[in-house]
PDB file of N, CA and C in Angstrom:
ATOM      1  N   UNK A 464     106.746 101.855  87.493  1.00  0.00           N
ATOM      2  CA  UNK A 464     107.860 101.623  88.384  1.00  0.00           C
ATOM      3  C   UNK A 464     108.803 102.810  88.256  1.00  0.00           C
ATOM      4  N   UNK A 465     109.250 103.311  89.391  1.00  0.00           N
ATOM      5  CA  UNK A 465     110.210 104.412  89.394  1.00  0.00           C
ATOM      6  C   UNK A 465     111.489 103.949  90.086  1.00  0.00           C
ATOM      7  N   UNK A 466     112.585 104.617  89.772  1.00  0.00           N
ATOM      8  CA  UNK A 466     113.899 104.252  90.292  1.00  0.00           C
ATOM      9  C   UNK A 466     114.534 105.476  90.915  1.00  0.00           C
ATOM     10  N   UNK A 467     115.188 105.291  92.047  1.00  0.00           N
ATOM     11  CA  UNK A 467     116.002 106.374  92.567  1.00  0.00           C
ATOM     12  C   UNK A 467     117.195 106.539  91.632  1.00  0.00           C
ATOM     13  N   UNK A 468     117.827 107.685  91.676  1.00  0.00           N
ATOM     14  CA  UNK A 468     118.993 107.900  90.813  1.00  0.00           C
ATOM     15  C   UNK A 468     120.109 106.910  91.159  1.00  0.00           C
ATOM     16  N   UNK A 469     120.246 106.580  92.440  1.00  0.00           N
ATOM     17  CA  UNK A 469     121.270 105.621  92.854  1.00  0.00           C
ATOM     18  C   UNK A 469     120.980 104.223  92.304  1.00  0.00           C
ATOM     19  N   UNK A 470     119.714 103.825  92.331  1.00  0.00           N
ATOM     20  CA  UNK A 470     119.341 102.512  91.798  1.00  0.00           C
ATOM     21  C   UNK A 470     119.598 102.458  90.293  1.00  0.00           C
ATOM     22  N   UNK A 471     119.264 103.527  89.586  1.00  0.00           N
ATOM     23  CA  UNK A 471     119.500 103.591  88.141  1.00  0.00           C
ATOM     24  C   UNK A 471     121.000 103.475  87.854  1.00  0.00           C
ATOM     25  N   UNK A 472     121.826 104.167  88.641  1.00  0.00           N
ATOM     26  CA  UNK A 472     123.277 104.096  88.465  1.00  0.00           C
ATOM     27  C   UNK A 472     123.789 102.673  88.709  1.00  0.00           C
ATOM     28  N   UNK A 473     123.305 102.032  89.767  1.00  0.00           N
ATOM     29  CA  UNK A 473     123.724 100.653  90.051  1.00  0.00           C
ATOM     30  C   UNK A 473     123.332  99.704  88.920  1.00  0.00           C
ATOM     31  N   UNK A 474     122.129  99.882  88.412  1.00  0.00           N
ATOM     32  CA  UNK A 474     121.649  99.062  87.309  1.00  0.00           C
ATOM     33  C   UNK A 474     122.565  99.234  86.095  1.00  0.00           C
ATOM     34  N   UNK A 475     122.892 100.469  85.761  1.00  0.00           N
ATOM     35  CA  UNK A 475     123.767 100.750  84.614  1.00  0.00           C
ATOM     36  C   UNK A 475     125.173 100.207  84.831  1.00  0.00           C
ATOM     37  N   UNK A 476     125.704 100.349  86.049  1.00  0.00           N
ATOM     38  CA  UNK A 476     127.049  99.854  86.343  1.00  0.00           C
ATOM     39  C   UNK A 476     127.116  98.335  86.251  1.00  0.00           C
ATOM     40  N   UNK A 477     126.093  97.657  86.750  1.00  0.00           N
ATOM     41  CA  UNK A 477     126.065  96.197  86.673  1.00  0.00           C
ATOM     42  C   UNK A 477     125.996  95.747  85.216  1.00  0.00           C
ATOM     43  N   UNK A 478     125.151  96.389  84.429  1.00  0.00           N
ATOM     44  CA  UNK A 478     125.060  96.055  83.009  1.00  0.00           C
ATOM     45  C   UNK A 478     126.381  96.271  82.301  1.00  0.00           C
ATOM     46  N   UNK A 479     127.056  97.379  82.592  1.00  0.00           N
ATOM     47  CA  UNK A 479     128.350  97.669  81.968  1.00  0.00           C
ATOM     48  C   UNK A 479     129.404  96.634  82.371  1.00  0.00           C
ATOM     49  N   UNK A 480     129.382  96.224  83.628  1.00  0.00           N
ATOM     50  CA  UNK A 480     130.312  95.206  84.102  1.00  0.00           C
ATOM     51  C   UNK A 480     130.141  93.914  83.309  1.00  0.00           C
ATOM     52  N   UNK A 481     128.907  93.462  83.165  1.00  0.00           N
ATOM     53  CA  UNK A 481     128.674  92.210  82.433  1.00  0.00           C
ATOM     54  C   UNK A 481     128.942  92.358  80.936  1.00  0.00           C
ATOM     55  N   UNK A 482     128.743  93.551  80.360  1.00  0.00           N
ATOM     56  CA  UNK A 482     129.081  93.775  78.951  1.00  0.00           C
ATOM     57  C   UNK A 482     130.590  93.663  78.727  1.00  0.00           C
ATOM     58  N   UNK A 483     131.380  94.101  79.712  1.00  0.00           N
ATOM     59  CA  UNK A 483     132.836  93.980  79.583  1.00  0.00           C
ATOM     60  C   UNK A 483     133.263  92.514  79.563  1.00  0.00           C
ATOM     61  N   UNK A 484     132.504  91.663  80.222  1.00  0.00           N
ATOM     62  CA  UNK A 484     132.825  90.235  80.242  1.00  0.00           C
ATOM     63  C   UNK A 484     132.372  89.579  78.941  1.00  0.00           C
ATOM     64  N   UNK A 485     131.074  89.763  78.605  1.00  0.00           N
ATOM     65  CA  UNK A 485     130.574  89.223  77.329  1.00  0.00           C
ATOM     66  C   UNK A 485     129.184  89.776  77.046  1.00  0.00           C
ATOM     67  N   UNK A 486     128.885  89.892  75.750  1.00  0.00           N
ATOM     68  CA  UNK A 486     127.552  90.356  75.343  1.00  0.00           C
ATOM     69  C   UNK A 486     126.479  89.388  75.815  1.00  0.00           C
ATOM     70  N   UNK A 487     126.775  88.110  75.755  1.00  0.00           N
ATOM     71  CA  UNK A 487     125.803  87.095  76.145  1.00  0.00           C
ATOM     72  C   UNK A 487     125.477  87.190  77.638  1.00  0.00           C
ATOM     73  N   UNK A 488     126.510  87.366  78.449  1.00  0.00           N
ATOM     74  CA  UNK A 488     126.295  87.482  79.896  1.00  0.00           C
ATOM     75  C   UNK A 488     125.512  88.745  80.220  1.00  0.00           C
ATOM     76  N   UNK A 489     125.811  89.828  79.537  1.00  0.00           N
ATOM     77  CA  UNK A 489     125.074  91.078  79.742  1.00  0.00           C
ATOM     78  C   UNK A 489     123.612  90.905  79.359  1.00  0.00           C
ATOM     79  N   UNK A 490     123.355  90.206  78.280  1.00  0.00           N
ATOM     80  CA  UNK A 490     121.977  89.958  77.853  1.00  0.00           C
ATOM     81  C   UNK A 490     121.242  89.094  78.870  1.00  0.00           C
ATOM     82  N   UNK A 491     121.922  88.087  79.382  1.00  0.00           N
ATOM     83  CA  UNK A 491     121.306  87.215  80.402  1.00  0.00           C
ATOM     84  C   UNK A 491     120.998  88.021  81.671  1.00  0.00           C
ATOM     85  N   UNK A 492     121.920  88.880  82.083  1.00  0.00           N
ATOM     86  CA  UNK A 492     121.676  89.731  83.255  1.00  0.00           C
ATOM     87  C   UNK A 492     120.448  90.608  83.025  1.00  0.00           C
ATOM     88  N   UNK A 493     120.373  91.227  81.857  1.00  0.00           N
ATOM     89  CA  UNK A 493     119.237  92.086  81.538  1.00  0.00           C
ATOM     90  C   UNK A 493     117.927  91.302  81.585  1.00  0.00           C
ATOM     91  N   UNK A 494     117.920  90.110  81.018  1.00  0.00           N
ATOM     92  CA  UNK A 494     116.711  89.286  81.024  1.00  0.00           C
ATOM     93  C   UNK A 494     116.296  88.913  82.436  1.00  0.00           C
ATOM     94  N   UNK A 495     117.260  88.560  83.271  1.00  0.00           N
ATOM     95  CA  UNK A 495     116.954  88.202  84.669  1.00  0.00           C
ATOM     96  C   UNK A 495     116.446  89.414  85.444  1.00  0.00           C
ATOM     97  N   UNK A 496     117.018  90.558  85.172  1.00  0.00           N
ATOM     98  CA  UNK A 496     116.572  91.779  85.844  1.00  0.00           C
ATOM     99  C   UNK A 496     115.151  92.144  85.418  1.00  0.00           C
ATOM    100  N   UNK A 497     114.892  92.103  84.126  1.00  0.00           N
ATOM    101  CA  UNK A 497     113.545  92.405  83.627  1.00  0.00           C
ATOM    102  C   UNK A 497     112.533  91.421  84.217  1.00  0.00           C
ATOM    103  N   UNK A 498     112.883  90.148  84.291  1.00  0.00           N
ATOM    104  CA  UNK A 498     111.983  89.149  84.869  1.00  0.00           C
ATOM    105  C   UNK A 498     111.711  89.447  86.347  1.00  0.00           C
ATOM    106  N   UNK A 499     112.748  89.838  87.079  1.00  0.00           N
ATOM    107  CA  UNK A 499     112.572  90.170  88.499  1.00  0.00           C
ATOM    108  C   UNK A 499     111.668  91.388  88.664  1.00  0.00           C
ATOM    109  N   UNK A 500     111.889  92.410  87.861  1.00  0.00           N
ATOM    110  CA  UNK A 500     111.071  93.621  87.954  1.00  0.00           C
ATOM    111  C   UNK A 500     109.620  93.335  87.577  1.00  0.00           C
ATOM    112  N   UNK A 501     109.416  92.489  86.599  1.00  0.00           N
ATOM    113  CA  UNK A 501     108.054  92.121  86.210  1.00  0.00           C
ATOM    114  C   UNK A 501     107.372  91.326  87.333  1.00  0.00           C
ATOM    115  N   UNK A 502     108.106  90.429  87.959  1.00  0.00           N
ATOM    116  CA  UNK A 502     107.548  89.666  89.077  1.00  0.00           C
ATOM    117  C   UNK A 502     107.174  90.592  90.239  1.00  0.00           C
ATOM    118  N   UNK A 503     108.016  91.576  90.500  1.00  0.00           N
ATOM    119  CA  UNK A 503     107.718  92.564  91.548  1.00  0.00           C
ATOM    120  C   UNK A 503     106.464  93.334  91.172  1.00  0.00           C
ATOM    121  N   UNK A 504     106.383  93.765  89.935  1.00  0.00           N
ATOM    122  CA  UNK A 504     105.222  94.541  89.492  1.00  0.00           C
ATOM    123  C   UNK A 504     103.929  93.737  89.651  1.00  0.00           C
ATOM    124  N   UNK A 505     103.977  92.470  89.292  1.00  0.00           N
ATOM    125  CA  UNK A 505     102.770  91.630  89.368  1.00  0.00           C
ATOM    126  C   UNK A 505     102.360  91.314  90.805  1.00  0.00           C
ATOM    127  N   UNK A 506     103.350  91.043  91.663  1.00  0.00           N
ATOM    128  CA  UNK A 506     103.078  90.608  93.038  1.00  0.00           C
ATOM    129  C   UNK A 506     104.043  91.262  94.020  1.00  0.00           C
ATOM    130  N   UNK A 507     103.914  92.547  94.256  1.00  0.00           N
ATOM    131  CA  UNK A 507     104.916  93.251  95.066  1.00  0.00           C
ATOM    132  C   UNK A 507     105.029  92.774  96.513  1.00  0.00           C
ATOM    133  N   UNK A 508     104.023  92.136  97.036  1.00  0.00           N
ATOM    134  CA  UNK A 508     104.061  91.731  98.445  1.00  0.00           C
ATOM    135  C   UNK A 508     104.616  90.318  98.643  1.00  0.00           C
ATOM    136  N   UNK A 509     105.052  89.681  97.581  1.00  0.00           N
ATOM    137  CA  UNK A 509     105.518  88.295  97.641  1.00  0.00           C
ATOM    138  C   UNK A 509     106.921  88.164  98.210  1.00  0.00           C
ATOM    139  N   UNK A 510     107.788  89.102  97.935  1.00  0.00           N
ATOM    140  CA  UNK A 510     109.219  88.909  98.182  1.00  0.00           C
ATOM    141  C   UNK A 510     109.611  89.251  99.599  1.00  0.00           C
ATOM    142  N   UNK A 511     110.797  88.829  99.969  1.00  0.00           N
ATOM    143  CA  UNK A 511     111.281  88.915 101.347  1.00  0.00           C
ATOM    144  C   UNK A 511     111.208  90.340 101.892  1.00  0.00           C
ATOM    145  N   UNK A 512     110.588  90.447 103.044  1.00  0.00           N
ATOM    146  CA  UNK A 512     110.468  91.728 103.744  1.00  0.00           C
ATOM    147  C   UNK A 512     111.772  91.994 104.494  1.00  0.00           C
ATOM    148  N   UNK A 513     112.332  93.188 104.294  1.00  0.00           N
ATOM    149  CA  UNK A 513     113.541  93.593 105.006  1.00  0.00           C
ATOM    150  C   UNK A 513     113.205  94.374 106.263  1.00  0.00           C
ATOM    151  N   UNK A 514     112.075  95.058 106.227  1.00  0.00           N
ATOM    152  CA  UNK A 514     111.524  95.769 107.382  1.00  0.00           C
ATOM    153  C   UNK A 514     110.052  96.030 107.071  1.00  0.00           C
ATOM    154  N   UNK A 515     109.429  96.930 107.783  1.00  0.00           N
ATOM    155  CA  UNK A 515     108.001  97.176 107.573  1.00  0.00           C
ATOM    156  C   UNK A 515     107.688  97.755 106.197  1.00  0.00           C
ATOM    157  N   UNK A 516     108.668  98.393 105.567  1.00  0.00           N
ATOM    158  CA  UNK A 516     108.414  99.112 104.323  1.00  0.00           C
ATOM    159  C   UNK A 516     109.088  98.495 103.100  1.00  0.00           C
ATOM    160  N   UNK A 517     110.285  97.964 103.248  1.00  0.00           N
ATOM    161  CA  UNK A 517     111.106  97.558 102.107  1.00  0.00           C
ATOM    162  C   UNK A 517     111.181  96.046 101.951  1.00  0.00           C
ATOM    163  N   UNK A 518     111.304  95.627 100.690  1.00  0.00           N
ATOM    164  CA  UNK A 518     111.408  94.217 100.345  1.00  0.00           C
ATOM    165  C   UNK A 518     112.578  94.011  99.381  1.00  0.00           C
ATOM    166  N   UNK A 519     112.970  92.736  99.240  1.00  0.00           N
ATOM    167  CA  UNK A 519     114.063  92.403  98.320  1.00  0.00           C
ATOM    168  C   UNK A 519     113.681  91.194  97.474  1.00  0.00           C
ATOM    169  N   UNK A 520     113.890  91.342  96.180  1.00  0.00           N
ATOM    170  CA  UNK A 520     113.711  90.242  95.233  1.00  0.00           C
ATOM    171  C   UNK A 520     115.084  89.907  94.664  1.00  0.00           C
ATOM    172  N   UNK A 521     115.493  88.657  94.792  1.00  0.00           N
ATOM    173  CA  UNK A 521     116.784  88.225  94.272  1.00  0.00           C
ATOM    174  C   UNK A 521     116.685  87.911  92.785  1.00  0.00           C
ATOM    175  N   UNK A 522     117.772  88.184  92.067  1.00  0.00           N
ATOM    176  CA  UNK A 522     117.850  87.806  90.658  1.00  0.00           C
ATOM    177  C   UNK A 522     118.338  86.366  90.578  1.00  0.00           C
ATOM    178  N   UNK A 523     117.778  85.612  89.654  1.00  0.00           N
ATOM    179  CA  UNK A 523     118.243  84.245  89.436  1.00  0.00           C
ATOM    180  C   UNK A 523     119.586  84.281  88.721  1.00  0.00           C
ATOM    181  N   UNK A 524     120.496  83.451  89.192  1.00  0.00           N
ATOM    182  CA  UNK A 524     121.808  83.222  88.589  1.00  0.00           C
ATOM    183  C   UNK A 524     122.771  84.405  88.663  1.00  0.00           C
ATOM    184  N   UNK A 525     122.408  85.472  89.338  1.00  0.00           N
ATOM    185  CA  UNK A 525     123.300  86.618  89.490  1.00  0.00           C
ATOM    186  C   UNK A 525     123.272  87.065  90.947  1.00  0.00           C
ATOM    187  N   UNK A 526     124.398  87.565  91.456  1.00  0.00           N
ATOM    188  CA  UNK A 526     124.454  87.956  92.870  1.00  0.00           C
ATOM    189  C   UNK A 526     123.903  89.368  93.113  1.00  0.00           C
ATOM    190  N   UNK A 527     122.669  89.593  92.698  1.00  0.00           N
ATOM    191  CA  UNK A 527     122.035  90.903  92.844  1.00  0.00           C
ATOM    192  C   UNK A 527     120.647  90.748  93.430  1.00  0.00           C
ATOM    193  N   UNK A 528     120.231  91.790  94.119  1.00  0.00           N
ATOM    194  CA  UNK A 528     118.870  91.868  94.627  1.00  0.00           C
ATOM    195  C   UNK A 528     118.296  93.235  94.328  1.00  0.00           C
ATOM    196  N   UNK A 529     116.994  93.280  94.104  1.00  0.00           N
ATOM    197  CA  UNK A 529     116.286  94.537  93.871  1.00  0.00           C
ATOM    198  C   UNK A 529     115.595  94.909  95.174  1.00  0.00           C
ATOM    199  N   UNK A 530     115.955  96.072  95.724  1.00  0.00           N
ATOM    200  CA  UNK A 530     115.338  96.578  96.945  1.00  0.00           C
ATOM    201  C   UNK A 530     114.275  97.583  96.526  1.00  0.00           C
ATOM    202  N   UNK A 531     113.069  97.419  97.049  1.00  0.00           N
ATOM    203  CA  UNK A 531     111.959  98.261  96.611  1.00  0.00           C
ATOM    204  C   UNK A 531     110.934  98.416  97.718  1.00  0.00           C
ATOM    205  N   UNK A 532     110.027  99.352  97.499  1.00  0.00           N
ATOM    206  CA  UNK A 532     108.849  99.492  98.346  1.00  0.00           C
ATOM    207  C   UNK A 532     107.706  99.987  97.482  1.00  0.00           C
ATOM    208  N   UNK A 533     106.527  99.961  98.060  1.00  0.00           N
ATOM    209  CA  UNK A 533     105.327 100.356  97.335  1.00  0.00           C
ATOM    210  C   UNK A 533     104.682 101.522  98.093  1.00  0.00           C
ATOM    211  N   UNK A 534     105.077 102.774  97.747  1.00  0.00           N
ATOM    212  CA  UNK A 534     104.553 103.936  98.474  1.00  0.00           C
ATOM    213  C   UNK A 534     103.065 104.172  98.237  1.00  0.00           C
ATOM    214  N   UNK A 535     102.559 103.725  97.094  1.00  0.00           N
ATOM    215  CA  UNK A 535     101.141 103.842  96.754  1.00  0.00           C
ATOM    216  C   UNK A 535     100.720 102.553  96.067  1.00  0.00           C
ATOM    217  N   UNK A 536      99.428 102.315  96.022  1.00  0.00           N
ATOM    218  CA  UNK A 536      98.922 101.055  95.467  1.00  0.00           C
ATOM    219  C   UNK A 536      99.392 100.800  94.040  1.00  0.00           C
ATOM    220  N   UNK A 537      99.520 101.820  93.237  1.00  0.00           N
ATOM    221  CA  UNK A 537      99.893 101.636  91.831  1.00  0.00           C
ATOM    222  C   UNK A 537     101.311 102.112  91.524  1.00  0.00           C
ATOM    223  N   UNK A 538     102.165 102.161  92.534  1.00  0.00           N
ATOM    224  CA  UNK A 538     103.528 102.676  92.345  1.00  0.00           C
ATOM    225  C   UNK A 538     104.528 101.813  93.114  1.00  0.00           C
ATOM    226  N   UNK A 539     105.599 101.430  92.436  1.00  0.00           N
ATOM    227  CA  UNK A 539     106.710 100.717  93.075  1.00  0.00           C
ATOM    228  C   UNK A 539     107.961 101.534  92.853  1.00  0.00           C
ATOM    229  N   UNK A 540     108.697 101.768  93.927  1.00  0.00           N
ATOM    230  CA  UNK A 540     109.947 102.512  93.838  1.00  0.00           C
ATOM    231  C   UNK A 540     111.110 101.572  94.118  1.00  0.00           C
ATOM    232  N   UNK A 541     112.032 101.484  93.169  1.00  0.00           N
ATOM    233  CA  UNK A 541     113.251 100.698  93.325  1.00  0.00           C
ATOM    234  C   UNK A 541     114.299 101.623  93.929  1.00  0.00           C
ATOM    235  N   UNK A 542     114.816 101.247  95.099  1.00  0.00           N
ATOM    236  CA  UNK A 542     115.804 102.097  95.765  1.00  0.00           C
ATOM    237  C   UNK A 542     117.230 101.583  95.604  1.00  0.00           C
ATOM    238  N   UNK A 543     117.382 100.307  95.211  1.00  0.00           N
ATOM    239  CA  UNK A 543     118.724  99.767  95.001  1.00  0.00           C
ATOM    240  C   UNK A 543     118.667  98.538  94.117  1.00  0.00           C
ATOM    241  N   UNK A 544     119.689  98.395  93.297  1.00  0.00           N
ATOM    242  CA  UNK A 544     119.969  97.155  92.588  1.00  0.00           C
ATOM    243  C   UNK A 544     121.324  96.745  93.134  1.00  0.00           C
ATOM    244  N   UNK A 545     121.277  96.014  94.235  1.00  0.00           N
ATOM    245  CA  UNK A 545     122.479  95.819  95.042  1.00  0.00           C
ATOM    246  C   UNK A 545     123.187  94.501  94.758  1.00  0.00           C
ATOM    247  N   UNK A 546     124.503  94.590  94.735  1.00  0.00           N
ATOM    248  CA  UNK A 546     125.322  93.387  94.673  1.00  0.00           C
ATOM    249  C   UNK A 546     125.270  92.763  96.061  1.00  0.00           C
ATOM    250  N   UNK A 547     124.992  91.482  96.129  1.00  0.00           N
ATOM    251  CA  UNK A 547     124.761  90.827  97.412  1.00  0.00           C
ATOM    252  C   UNK A 547     126.016  90.661  98.253  1.00  0.00           C
ATOM    253  N   UNK A 548     127.192  90.899  97.673  1.00  0.00           N
ATOM    254  CA  UNK A 548     128.422  90.794  98.445  1.00  0.00           C
ATOM    255  C   UNK A 548     128.835  92.119  99.077  1.00  0.00           C
ATOM    256  N   UNK A 549     128.038  93.166  98.858  1.00  0.00           N
ATOM    257  CA  UNK A 549     128.295  94.446  99.522  1.00  0.00           C
ATOM    258  C   UNK A 549     127.744  94.392 100.938  1.00  0.00           C
ATOM    259  N   UNK A 550     128.071  95.421 101.682  1.00  0.00           N
ATOM    260  CA  UNK A 550     127.472  95.538 103.011  1.00  0.00           C
ATOM    261  C   UNK A 550     125.954  95.552 102.844  1.00  0.00           C
ATOM    262  N   UNK A 551     125.242  94.662 103.520  1.00  0.00           N
ATOM    263  CA  UNK A 551     123.823  94.463 103.216  1.00  0.00           C
ATOM    264  C   UNK A 551     122.913  95.672 103.423  1.00  0.00           C
ATOM    265  N   UNK A 552     123.231  96.540 104.315  1.00  0.00           N
ATOM    266  CA  UNK A 552     122.320  97.652 104.604  1.00  0.00           C
ATOM    267  C   UNK A 552     122.792  99.002 104.072  1.00  0.00           C
ATOM    268  N   UNK A 553     123.743  99.008 103.148  1.00  0.00           N
ATOM    269  CA  UNK A 553     124.274 100.285 102.659  1.00  0.00           C
ATOM    270  C   UNK A 553     123.193 101.175 102.061  1.00  0.00           C
ATOM    271  N   UNK A 554     122.199 100.583 101.450  1.00  0.00           N
ATOM    272  CA  UNK A 554     121.131 101.324 100.774  1.00  0.00           C
ATOM    273  C   UNK A 554     120.246 102.095 101.746  1.00  0.00           C
ATOM    274  N   UNK A 555     120.255 101.729 103.015  1.00  0.00           N
ATOM    275  CA  UNK A 555     119.393 102.404 103.993  1.00  0.00           C
ATOM    276  C   UNK A 555     119.748 103.889 104.154  1.00  0.00           C
ATOM    277  N   UNK A 556     120.966 104.260 103.843  1.00  0.00           N
ATOM    278  CA  UNK A 556     121.366 105.657 103.890  1.00  0.00           C
ATOM    279  C   UNK A 556     120.673 106.506 102.845  1.00  0.00           C
ATOM    280  N   UNK A 557     120.017 105.885 101.890  1.00  0.00           N
ATOM    281  CA  UNK A 557     119.319 106.598 100.814  1.00  0.00           C
ATOM    282  C   UNK A 557     117.894 106.981 101.171  1.00  0.00           C
ATOM    283  N   UNK A 558     117.357 106.353 102.188  1.00  0.00           N
ATOM    284  CA  UNK A 558     115.940 106.551 102.491  1.00  0.00           C
ATOM    285  C   UNK A 558     115.767 107.565 103.605  1.00  0.00           C
ATOM    286  N   UNK A 559     114.627 108.240 103.607  1.00  0.00           N
ATOM    287  CA  UNK A 559     114.384 109.313 104.569  1.00  0.00           C
ATOM    288  C   UNK A 559     113.979 108.908 105.922  1.00  0.00           C
TER     289      UNK A 559
END
């Protein structure tokens, strides 16, 4: 699995936000994120299609979604770890 630099930054910012609230909440966020990424890795075509190329997997118990696509059979690219209360299509400016 590969991440765009923007997705990596969002992931780090979300983790830092939850760490400021509590270590336990940050750990729970990390566990939910890892579970979502593992589910994507196992079954990338399962989650909601946003268009012909991109999909979104929601995190349980947190207002975040992982936006990704599969450019090759053995590769998944995460383009956003988006807070669901943001403008929904902001991440589209990142793609070519």
